[in-house]
PDB file of C-alpha atoms in Angstrom:
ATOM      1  CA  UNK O 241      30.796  17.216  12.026  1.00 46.00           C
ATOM      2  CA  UNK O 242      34.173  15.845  12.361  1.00 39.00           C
ATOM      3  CA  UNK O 243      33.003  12.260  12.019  1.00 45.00           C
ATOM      4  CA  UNK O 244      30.791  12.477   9.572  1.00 43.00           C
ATOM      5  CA  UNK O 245      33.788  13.471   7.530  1.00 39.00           C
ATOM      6  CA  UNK O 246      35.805  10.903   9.031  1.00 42.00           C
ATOM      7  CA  UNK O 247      32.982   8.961   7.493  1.00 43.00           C
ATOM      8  CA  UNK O 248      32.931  10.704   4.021  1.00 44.00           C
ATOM      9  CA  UNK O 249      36.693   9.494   3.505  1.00 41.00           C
ATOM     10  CA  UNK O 250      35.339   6.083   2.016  1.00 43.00           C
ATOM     11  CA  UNK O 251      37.011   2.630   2.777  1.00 40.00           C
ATOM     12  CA  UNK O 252      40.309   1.697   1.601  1.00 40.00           C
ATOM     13  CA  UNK O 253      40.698  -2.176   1.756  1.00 41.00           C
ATOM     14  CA  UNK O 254      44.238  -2.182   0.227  1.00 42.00           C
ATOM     15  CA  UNK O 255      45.464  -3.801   3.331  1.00 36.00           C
ATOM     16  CA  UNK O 256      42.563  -5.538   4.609  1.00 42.00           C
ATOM     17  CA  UNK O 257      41.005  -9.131   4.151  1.00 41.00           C
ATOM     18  CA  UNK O 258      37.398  -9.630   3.306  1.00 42.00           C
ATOM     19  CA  UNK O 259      36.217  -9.505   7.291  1.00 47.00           C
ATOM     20  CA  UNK O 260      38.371  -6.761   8.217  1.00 52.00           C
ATOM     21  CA  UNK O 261      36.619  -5.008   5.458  1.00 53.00           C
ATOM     22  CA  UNK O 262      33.123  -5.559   5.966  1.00 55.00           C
ATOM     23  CA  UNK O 263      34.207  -5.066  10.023  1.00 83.00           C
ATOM     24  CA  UNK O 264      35.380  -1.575   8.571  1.00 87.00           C
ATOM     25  CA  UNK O 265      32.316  -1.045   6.238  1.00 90.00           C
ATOM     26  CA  UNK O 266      30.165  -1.126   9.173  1.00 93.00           C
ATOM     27  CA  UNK O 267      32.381   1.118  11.709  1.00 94.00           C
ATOM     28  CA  UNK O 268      32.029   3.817   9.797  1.00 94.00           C
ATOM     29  CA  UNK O 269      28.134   3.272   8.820  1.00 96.00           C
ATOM     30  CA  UNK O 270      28.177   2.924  12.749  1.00 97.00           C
ATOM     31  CA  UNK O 271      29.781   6.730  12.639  1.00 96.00           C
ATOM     32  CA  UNK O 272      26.940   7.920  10.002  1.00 97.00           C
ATOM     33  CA  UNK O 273      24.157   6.422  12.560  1.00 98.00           C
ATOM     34  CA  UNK O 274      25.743   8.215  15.062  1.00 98.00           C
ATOM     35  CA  UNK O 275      25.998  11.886  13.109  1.00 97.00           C
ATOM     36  CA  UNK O 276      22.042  10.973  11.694  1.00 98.00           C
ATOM     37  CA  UNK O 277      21.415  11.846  15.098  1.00 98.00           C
ATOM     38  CA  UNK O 278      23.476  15.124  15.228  1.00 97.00           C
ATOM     39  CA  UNK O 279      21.805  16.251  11.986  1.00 98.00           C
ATOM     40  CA  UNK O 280      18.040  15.233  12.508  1.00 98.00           C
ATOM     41  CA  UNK O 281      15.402  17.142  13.998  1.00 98.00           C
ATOM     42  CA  UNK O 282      12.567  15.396  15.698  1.00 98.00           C
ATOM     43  CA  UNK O 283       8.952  16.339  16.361  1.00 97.00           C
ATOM     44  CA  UNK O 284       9.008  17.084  20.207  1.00 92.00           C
ATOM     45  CA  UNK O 285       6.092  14.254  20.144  1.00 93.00           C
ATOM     46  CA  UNK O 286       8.426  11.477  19.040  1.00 96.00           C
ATOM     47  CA  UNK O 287       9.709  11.655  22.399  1.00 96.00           C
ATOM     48  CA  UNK O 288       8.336  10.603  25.727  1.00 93.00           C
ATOM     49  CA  UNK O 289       9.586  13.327  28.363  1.00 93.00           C
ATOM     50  CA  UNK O 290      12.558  15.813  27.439  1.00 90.00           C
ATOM     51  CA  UNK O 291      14.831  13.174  28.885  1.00 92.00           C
ATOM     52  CA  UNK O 292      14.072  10.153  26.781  1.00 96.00           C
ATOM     53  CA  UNK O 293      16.859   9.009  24.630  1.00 98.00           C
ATOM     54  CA  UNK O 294      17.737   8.865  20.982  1.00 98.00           C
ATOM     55  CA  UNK O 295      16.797   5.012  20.016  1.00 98.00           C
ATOM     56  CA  UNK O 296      19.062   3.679  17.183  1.00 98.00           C
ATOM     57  CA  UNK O 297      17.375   0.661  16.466  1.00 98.00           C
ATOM     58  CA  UNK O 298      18.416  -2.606  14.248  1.00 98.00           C
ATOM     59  CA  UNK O 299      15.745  -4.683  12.437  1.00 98.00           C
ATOM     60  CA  UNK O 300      16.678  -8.083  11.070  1.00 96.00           C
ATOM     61  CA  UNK O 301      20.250  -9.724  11.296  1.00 95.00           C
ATOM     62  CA  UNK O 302      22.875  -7.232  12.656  1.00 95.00           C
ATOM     63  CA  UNK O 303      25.775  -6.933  11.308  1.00 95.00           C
ATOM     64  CA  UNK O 304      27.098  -4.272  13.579  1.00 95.00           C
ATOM     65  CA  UNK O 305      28.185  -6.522  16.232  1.00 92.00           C
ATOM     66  CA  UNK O 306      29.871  -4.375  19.492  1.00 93.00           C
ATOM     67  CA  UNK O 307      30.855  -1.800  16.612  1.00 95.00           C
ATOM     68  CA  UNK O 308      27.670   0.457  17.084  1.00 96.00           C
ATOM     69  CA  UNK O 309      27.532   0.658  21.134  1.00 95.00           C
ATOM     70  CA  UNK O 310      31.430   1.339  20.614  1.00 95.00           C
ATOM     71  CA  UNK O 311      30.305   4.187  18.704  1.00 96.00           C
ATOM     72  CA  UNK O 312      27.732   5.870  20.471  1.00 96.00           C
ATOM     73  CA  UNK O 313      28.981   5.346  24.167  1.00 96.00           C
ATOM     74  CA  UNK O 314      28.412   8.151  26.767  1.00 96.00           C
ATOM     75  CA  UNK O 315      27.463  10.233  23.502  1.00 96.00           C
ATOM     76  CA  UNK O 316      24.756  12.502  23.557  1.00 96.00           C
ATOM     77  CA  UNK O 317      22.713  14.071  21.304  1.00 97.00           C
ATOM     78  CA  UNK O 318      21.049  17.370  21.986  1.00 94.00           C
ATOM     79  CA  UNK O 319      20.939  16.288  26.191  1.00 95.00           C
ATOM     80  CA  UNK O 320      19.483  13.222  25.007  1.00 97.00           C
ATOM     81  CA  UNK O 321      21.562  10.145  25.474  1.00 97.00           C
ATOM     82  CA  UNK O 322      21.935   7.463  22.633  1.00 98.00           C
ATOM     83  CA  UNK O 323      20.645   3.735  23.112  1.00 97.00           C
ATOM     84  CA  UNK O 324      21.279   0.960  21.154  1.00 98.00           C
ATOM     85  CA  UNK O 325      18.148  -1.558  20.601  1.00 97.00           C
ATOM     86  CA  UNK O 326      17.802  -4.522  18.711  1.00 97.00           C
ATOM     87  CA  UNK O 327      14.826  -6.100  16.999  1.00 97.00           C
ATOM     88  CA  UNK O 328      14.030  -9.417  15.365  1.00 94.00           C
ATOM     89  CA  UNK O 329      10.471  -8.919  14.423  1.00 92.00           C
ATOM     90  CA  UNK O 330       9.016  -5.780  13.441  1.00 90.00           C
ATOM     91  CA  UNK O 331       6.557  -5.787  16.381  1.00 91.00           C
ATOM     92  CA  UNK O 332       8.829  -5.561  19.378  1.00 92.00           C
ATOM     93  CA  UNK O 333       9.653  -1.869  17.907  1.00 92.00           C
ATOM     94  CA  UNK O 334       7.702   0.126  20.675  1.00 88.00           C
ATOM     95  CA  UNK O 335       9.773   3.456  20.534  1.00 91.00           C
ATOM     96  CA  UNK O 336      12.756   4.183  18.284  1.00 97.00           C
ATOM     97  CA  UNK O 337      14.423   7.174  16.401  1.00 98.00           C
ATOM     98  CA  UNK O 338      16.861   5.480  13.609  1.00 99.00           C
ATOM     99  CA  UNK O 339      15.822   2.342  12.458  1.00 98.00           C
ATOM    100  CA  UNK O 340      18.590   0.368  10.380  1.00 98.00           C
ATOM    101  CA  UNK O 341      17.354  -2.210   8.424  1.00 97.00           C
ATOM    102  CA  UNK O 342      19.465  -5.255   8.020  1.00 95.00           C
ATOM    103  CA  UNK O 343      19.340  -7.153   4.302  1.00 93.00           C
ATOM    104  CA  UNK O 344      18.033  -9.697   5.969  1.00 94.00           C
ATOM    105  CA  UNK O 345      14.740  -7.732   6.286  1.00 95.00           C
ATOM    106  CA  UNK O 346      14.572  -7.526   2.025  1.00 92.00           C
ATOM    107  CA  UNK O 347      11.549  -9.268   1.677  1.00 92.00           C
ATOM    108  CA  UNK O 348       9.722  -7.522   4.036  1.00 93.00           C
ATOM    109  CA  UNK O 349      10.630  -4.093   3.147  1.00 93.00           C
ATOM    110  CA  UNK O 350       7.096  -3.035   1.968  1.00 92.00           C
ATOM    111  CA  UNK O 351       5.305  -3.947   4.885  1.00 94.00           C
ATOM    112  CA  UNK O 352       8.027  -2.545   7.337  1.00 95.00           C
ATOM    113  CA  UNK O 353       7.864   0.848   5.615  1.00 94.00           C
ATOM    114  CA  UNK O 354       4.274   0.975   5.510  1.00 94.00           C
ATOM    115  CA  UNK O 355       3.730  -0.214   9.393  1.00 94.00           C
ATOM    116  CA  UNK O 356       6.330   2.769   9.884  1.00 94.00           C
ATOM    117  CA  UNK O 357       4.623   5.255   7.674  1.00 92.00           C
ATOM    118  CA  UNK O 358       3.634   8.605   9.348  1.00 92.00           C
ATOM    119  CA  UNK O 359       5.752   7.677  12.667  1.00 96.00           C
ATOM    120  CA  UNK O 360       8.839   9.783  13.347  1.00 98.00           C
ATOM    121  CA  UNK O 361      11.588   7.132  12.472  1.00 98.00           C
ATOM    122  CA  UNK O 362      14.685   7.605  10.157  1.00 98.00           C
ATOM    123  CA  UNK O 363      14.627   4.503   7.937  1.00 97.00           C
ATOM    124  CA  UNK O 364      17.986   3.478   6.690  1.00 97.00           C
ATOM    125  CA  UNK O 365      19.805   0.314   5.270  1.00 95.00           C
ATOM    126  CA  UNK O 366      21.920  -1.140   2.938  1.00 89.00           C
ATOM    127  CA  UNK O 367      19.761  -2.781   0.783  1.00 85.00           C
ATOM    128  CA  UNK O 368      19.676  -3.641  -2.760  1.00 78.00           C
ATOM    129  CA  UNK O 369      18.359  -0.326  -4.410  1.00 70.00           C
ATOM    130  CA  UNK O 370      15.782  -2.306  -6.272  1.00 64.00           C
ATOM    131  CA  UNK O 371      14.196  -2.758  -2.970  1.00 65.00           C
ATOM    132  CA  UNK O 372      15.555   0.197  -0.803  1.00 68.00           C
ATOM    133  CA  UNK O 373      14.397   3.366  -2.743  1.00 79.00           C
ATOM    134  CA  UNK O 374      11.622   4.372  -0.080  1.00 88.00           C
ATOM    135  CA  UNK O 375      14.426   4.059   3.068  1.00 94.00           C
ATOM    136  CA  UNK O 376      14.855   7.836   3.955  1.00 96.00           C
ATOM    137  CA  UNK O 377      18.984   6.853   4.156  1.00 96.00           C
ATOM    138  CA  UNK O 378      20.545   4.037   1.572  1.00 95.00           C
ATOM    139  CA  UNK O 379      24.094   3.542   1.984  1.00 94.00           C
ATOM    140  CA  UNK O 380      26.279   3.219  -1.121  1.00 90.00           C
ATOM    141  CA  UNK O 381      29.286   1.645  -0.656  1.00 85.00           C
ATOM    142  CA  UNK O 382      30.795   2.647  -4.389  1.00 83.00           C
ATOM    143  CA  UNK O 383      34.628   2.172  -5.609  1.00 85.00           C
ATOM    144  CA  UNK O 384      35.743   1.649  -2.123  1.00 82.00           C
ATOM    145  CA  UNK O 385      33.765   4.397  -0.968  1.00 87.00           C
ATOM    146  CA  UNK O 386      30.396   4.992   1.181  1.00 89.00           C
ATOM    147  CA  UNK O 387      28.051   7.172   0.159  1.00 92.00           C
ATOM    148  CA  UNK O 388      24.607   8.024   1.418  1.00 94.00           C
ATOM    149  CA  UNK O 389      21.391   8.923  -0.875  1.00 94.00           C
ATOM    150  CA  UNK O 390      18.458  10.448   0.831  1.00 95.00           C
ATOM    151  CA  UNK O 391      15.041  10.273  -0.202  1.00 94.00           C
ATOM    152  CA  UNK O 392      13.124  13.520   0.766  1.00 95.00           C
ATOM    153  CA  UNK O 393       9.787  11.995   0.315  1.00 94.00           C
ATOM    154  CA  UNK O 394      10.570   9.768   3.017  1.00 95.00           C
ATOM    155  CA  UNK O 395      12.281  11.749   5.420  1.00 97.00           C
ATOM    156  CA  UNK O 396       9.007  14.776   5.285  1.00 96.00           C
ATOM    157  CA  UNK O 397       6.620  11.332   5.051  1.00 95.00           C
ATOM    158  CA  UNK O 398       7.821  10.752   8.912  1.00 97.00           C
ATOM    159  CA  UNK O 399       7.509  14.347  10.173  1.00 97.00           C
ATOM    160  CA  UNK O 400      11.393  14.953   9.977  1.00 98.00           C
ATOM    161  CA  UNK O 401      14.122  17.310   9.110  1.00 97.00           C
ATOM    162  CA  UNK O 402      17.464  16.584   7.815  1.00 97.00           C
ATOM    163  CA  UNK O 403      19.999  19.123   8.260  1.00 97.00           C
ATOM    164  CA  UNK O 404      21.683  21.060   5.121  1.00 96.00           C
ATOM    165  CA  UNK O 405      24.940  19.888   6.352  1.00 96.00           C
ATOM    166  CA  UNK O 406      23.918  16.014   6.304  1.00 96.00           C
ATOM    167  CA  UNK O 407      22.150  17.105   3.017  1.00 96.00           C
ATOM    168  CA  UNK O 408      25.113  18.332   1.153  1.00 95.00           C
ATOM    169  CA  UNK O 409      27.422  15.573   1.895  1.00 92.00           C
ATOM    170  CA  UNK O 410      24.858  13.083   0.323  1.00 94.00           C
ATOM    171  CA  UNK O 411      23.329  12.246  -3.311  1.00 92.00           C
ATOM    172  CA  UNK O 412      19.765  13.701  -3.250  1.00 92.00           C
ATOM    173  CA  UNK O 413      16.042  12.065  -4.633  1.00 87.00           C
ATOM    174  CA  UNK O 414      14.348  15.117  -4.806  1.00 79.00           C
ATOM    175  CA  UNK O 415      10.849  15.014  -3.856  1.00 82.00           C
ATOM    176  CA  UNK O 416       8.594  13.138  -6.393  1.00 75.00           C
ATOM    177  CA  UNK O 417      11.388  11.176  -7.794  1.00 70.00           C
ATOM    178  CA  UNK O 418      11.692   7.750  -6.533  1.00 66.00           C
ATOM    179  CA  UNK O 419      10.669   5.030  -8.190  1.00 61.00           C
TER     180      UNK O 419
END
């Protein structure tokens, strides 16, 4: 709990240039990754054995760099251990938990959401809302800040739960109301 608040503080870039920003941006949506997997509940079928790990995955063009592994190191999650994966095309994705969703993957949003639709994966990015209302997670960076909107739809779509912790620090879509 005590990093997702860390998280909830927002980003001050007073001080910092344009890298050390974005570098900053993505630490702490590196700390929200890490508390998604604190707050969601699984099916017990979206894991192998009770000793497979919690797969954060990244589709597209990361922009996390070390930051996320940093993160997540000798964490665990429920017994479960966190691993980091990383995927260029949407068909190397053979088992994973969290799936970020790099800008990079815009275009293709549509047809990653519908291969994913039905399978226990927690869909979130940073894209463009135009494009990014059907992720379960969007971040919002907003006056220096970052925010997270959830889309209900989405999360219940793939067989999840979203604690009311996680759901009270974030903007809500309520089910039936995105776009």
């Amino acid at each position: 709990m005590l990093l997702l608040l860390l998280a909830l503080v927002g980003m001050n870039p007073g001080f910092a240039t344009a890298q050390t920003q974005t570098s900053r941006e993505y630490q702490l949506k590196a700390v929200f990754l890490f508390n998604f997997a604190q707050f969601t509940h699984w099916p017990t079928n979206a894991f192998t054995n009770g000793e497979s790990p919690i797969v954060i995955g990244v589709l597209g063009i990361d922009p996390f760099g070390d930051v996320l592994e940093e993160t997540v190191r000798d964490e665990t999650v429920n017994g479960r251990k966190l691993v980091i994966e990383r995927y260029r095309r949407l068909e190397e994705i053979q088992s994973c938990h969290i799936l970020f969703i790099s800008q990079s993957e815009t275009r293709r949003l549509d047809r990653i959401l519908e291969s994913l639709r039905g399978k226990p994966v927690l869909t979130v990015g940073d894209i463009d809302p135009a494009f990014g209302q059907h992720l379960a997670i969007r971040f919002l960076p907003e006056n220096n800040r970052l925010r997270i909107r959830i889309n209900i739809d989405s999360v219940s779509d793939a067989g999840l739960t979203i604690s009311s912790k996680l759901l009270r620090a974030a903007e809500i879509i309520p089910p039936g109301k995105a776009p």
